[in-house]
Amino acid sequence: MTPDDNFFMRAALNEAHSALSRGDVPVGAIIVKDNSVISSGSDKKYSDPTEHAEMSAIRSCSEKLGHWNLSGCTLYVTLEPCPMCAGACVNARVSRVVYGAKNYKSGAGGTLYNILRDSRLNHMCEVEAGILEAECLRILQDYFLDRRNKQSCSRRA
């Protein structure tokens, strides 16, 4: 863990709040290089199932840097990447992935799968887990609890 991990994870949490304000799953991501935020993203998967926060941040970072190779970059994301996003990190050569909450349903950063650290692939990312984990988990739990409550109320009506 670096001293800046908490600072940058808070920026990723701000992106998660952006998704929440749109009514989407509150997952946020940023990409940092040389201690500067290069890009950010938040989930928009209710409009596009591939528009996860990580995918948006990777696309934007590649555009801004003018190339696909994101060596030297760190991805901060509030929820452990799924297999699609972990594969994108490997393919983009992201050096380091830092995540907050574990993803017990589809985590590919060590919880269910370990795509980010699989030595059989052409690249392995350094992984740091559990940064601001309670805050990252709380926004997700509150969101899904609220959705369940709204669905329960609409069934009764």
Short mmCIF file of C-alpha atoms in Angstrom, two decimals:
data_model
loop_
_atom_site.label_atom_id
_atom_site.label_comp_id
_atom_site.label_asym_id
_atom_site.label_seq_id
_atom_site.Cartn_x
_atom_site.Cartn_y
_atom_site.Cartn_z
CA MET A 1 0.00 0.00 0.00
CA THR A 2 1.23 3.46 -0.81
CA PRO A 3 0.39 6.58 1.20
CA ASP A 4 -1.69 7.86 -1.73
CA ASP A 5 -3.91 4.77 -2.02
CA ASN A 6 -6.55 6.15 0.35
CA PHE A 7 -6.53 9.53 -1.41
CA PHE A 8 -7.04 8.01 -4.86
CA MET A 9 -9.62 5.51 -3.62
CA ARG A 10 -11.63 8.46 -2.33
CA ALA A 11 -11.57 9.86 -5.88
CA ALA A 12 -12.87 6.49 -7.14
CA LEU A 13 -15.60 6.67 -4.48
CA ASN A 14 -16.60 10.07 -5.87
CA GLU A 15 -17.10 8.37 -9.24
CA ALA A 16 -19.22 5.72 -7.53
CA HIS A 17 -21.41 8.49 -6.14
CA SER A 18 -21.80 9.82 -9.70
CA ALA A 19 -23.15 6.44 -10.79
CA LEU A 20 -25.46 6.39 -7.79
CA SER A 21 -26.85 9.83 -8.66
CA ARG A 22 -27.77 8.45 -12.13
CA GLY A 23 -29.46 5.42 -10.56
CA ASP A 24 -26.74 3.03 -11.69
CA VAL A 25 -24.68 0.57 -9.68
CA PRO A 26 -22.31 2.70 -7.56
CA VAL A 27 -18.92 1.52 -8.78
CA GLY A 28 -16.24 4.06 -9.60
CA ALA A 29 -12.75 3.89 -11.03
CA ILE A 30 -9.84 6.19 -11.77
CA ILE A 31 -6.49 5.63 -13.46
CA VAL A 32 -3.40 7.32 -12.09
CA LYS A 33 0.01 7.74 -13.68
CA ASP A 34 2.92 9.63 -12.12
CA ASN A 35 0.68 10.64 -9.21
CA SER A 36 -1.85 12.37 -11.52
CA VAL A 37 -5.38 11.24 -12.34
CA ILE A 38 -5.48 10.55 -16.08
CA SER A 39 -9.05 9.25 -16.40
CA SER A 40 -12.11 8.19 -14.49
CA GLY A 41 -15.25 6.17 -14.99
CA SER A 42 -18.38 4.98 -13.28
CA ASP A 43 -20.79 2.18 -14.02
CA LYS A 44 -23.32 2.73 -16.80
CA LYS A 45 -24.13 -0.92 -17.25
CA TYR A 46 -27.89 -0.39 -17.18
CA SER A 47 -27.49 1.24 -20.59
CA ASP A 48 -24.59 -0.95 -21.81
CA PRO A 49 -23.60 -4.21 -20.08
CA THR A 50 -19.94 -3.64 -21.00
CA GLU A 51 -19.85 -0.09 -19.61
CA HIS A 52 -18.28 -0.93 -16.27
CA ALA A 53 -16.32 1.77 -14.45
CA GLU A 54 -12.99 0.10 -15.24
CA MET A 55 -13.75 -0.23 -18.96
CA SER A 56 -14.71 3.43 -19.20
CA ALA A 57 -11.56 4.53 -17.35
CA ILE A 58 -9.31 2.29 -19.50
CA ARG A 59 -10.83 3.57 -22.77
CA SER A 60 -10.49 7.18 -21.67
CA CYS A 61 -6.93 6.72 -20.43
CA SER A 62 -5.86 5.09 -23.69
CA GLU A 63 -7.37 7.96 -25.66
CA LYS A 64 -5.67 10.59 -23.50
CA LEU A 65 -2.27 8.88 -23.56
CA GLY A 66 -2.57 8.07 -27.26
CA HIS A 67 -1.80 4.37 -26.93
CA TRP A 68 -3.19 1.12 -25.58
CA ASN A 69 -0.27 0.20 -23.32
CA LEU A 70 -1.00 1.50 -19.81
CA SER A 71 2.24 0.34 -18.20
CA GLY A 72 3.07 2.57 -15.27
CA CYS A 73 -0.62 3.20 -14.56
CA THR A 74 -2.60 2.24 -11.46
CA LEU A 75 -6.32 1.53 -11.64
CA TYR A 76 -8.26 2.35 -8.47
CA VAL A 77 -11.73 0.81 -8.36
CA THR A 78 -14.26 0.57 -5.56
CA LEU A 79 -15.25 -3.05 -6.34
CA GLU A 80 -12.96 -5.91 -7.30
CA PRO A 81 -12.92 -6.25 -11.11
CA CYS A 82 -15.05 -8.88 -12.83
CA PRO A 83 -13.47 -11.24 -15.40
CA MET A 84 -14.19 -8.83 -18.29
CA CYS A 85 -12.57 -5.88 -16.53
CA ALA A 86 -9.66 -7.93 -15.20
CA GLY A 87 -9.01 -9.18 -18.74
CA ALA A 88 -9.04 -5.60 -20.00
CA CYS A 89 -6.49 -4.64 -17.31
CA VAL A 90 -4.22 -7.48 -18.39
CA ASN A 91 -4.59 -6.66 -22.09
CA ALA A 92 -3.93 -2.96 -21.45
CA ARG A 93 -0.86 -3.83 -19.35
CA VAL A 94 -2.10 -1.88 -16.30
CA SER A 95 0.75 -2.14 -13.81
CA ARG A 96 -1.26 -2.06 -10.60
CA VAL A 97 -4.90 -2.59 -9.62
CA VAL A 98 -6.13 -1.32 -6.26
CA TYR A 99 -9.65 -2.19 -5.20
CA GLY A 100 -11.86 -1.57 -2.19
CA ALA A 101 -14.57 -4.20 -1.70
CA LYS A 102 -14.29 -7.86 -2.63
CA ASN A 103 -16.67 -9.08 -5.33
CA TYR A 104 -17.98 -12.43 -4.09
CA LYS A 105 -20.19 -12.91 -7.16
CA SER A 106 -17.61 -12.40 -9.92
CA GLY A 107 -14.32 -11.13 -8.48
CA ALA A 108 -11.33 -11.78 -10.73
CA GLY A 109 -8.68 -10.13 -8.55
CA GLY A 110 -8.29 -13.09 -6.22
CA THR A 111 -11.73 -13.74 -4.70
CA LEU A 112 -13.27 -16.14 -7.26
CA TYR A 113 -10.71 -15.96 -10.05
CA ASN A 114 -7.21 -14.56 -10.20
CA ILE A 115 -7.01 -13.24 -13.75
CA LEU A 116 -5.00 -10.21 -12.66
CA ARG A 117 -2.21 -12.41 -11.28
CA ASP A 118 -2.41 -15.46 -13.59
CA SER A 119 1.14 -16.27 -14.69
CA ARG A 120 -0.18 -18.12 -17.76
CA LEU A 121 -1.31 -14.81 -19.27
CA ASN A 122 0.94 -12.35 -21.10
CA HIS A 123 0.90 -9.82 -18.25
CA MET A 124 0.33 -9.82 -14.50
CA CYS A 125 -0.88 -6.84 -12.49
CA GLU A 126 0.23 -6.01 -8.99
CA VAL A 127 -2.90 -6.16 -6.79
CA GLU A 128 -3.75 -4.34 -3.57
CA ALA A 129 -7.12 -5.20 -1.99
CA GLY A 130 -9.22 -3.77 0.79
CA ILE A 131 -8.43 -0.05 0.49
CA LEU A 132 -11.30 1.87 2.17
CA GLU A 133 -13.14 -1.44 2.03
CA ALA A 134 -15.88 -0.49 4.51
CA GLU A 135 -16.79 2.70 2.61
CA CYS A 136 -16.73 0.93 -0.75
CA LEU A 137 -18.89 -1.88 0.57
CA ARG A 138 -21.34 0.42 2.35
CA ILE A 139 -22.33 2.37 -0.79
CA LEU A 140 -23.00 -0.89 -2.64
CA GLN A 141 -24.94 -2.48 0.23
CA ASP A 142 -27.08 0.65 0.68
CA TYR A 143 -27.80 0.78 -3.06
CA PHE A 144 -28.93 -2.86 -3.31
CA LEU A 145 -30.92 -2.67 -0.07
CA ASP A 146 -32.74 0.38 -1.45
CA ARG A 147 -33.44 -1.44 -4.74
CA ARG A 148 -34.80 -4.50 -2.91
CA ASN A 149 -37.03 -2.29 -0.75
CA LYS A 150 -38.39 -0.46 -3.81
CA GLN A 151 -39.06 -3.76 -5.61
CA SER A 152 -40.78 -5.15 -2.54
CA CYS A 153 -43.01 -2.06 -2.27
CA SER A 154 -43.94 -2.17 -5.96
CA ARG A 155 -44.98 -5.85 -5.70
CA ARG A 156 -47.36 -4.98 -2.86
CA ALA A 157 -49.07 -2.18 -4.77
#
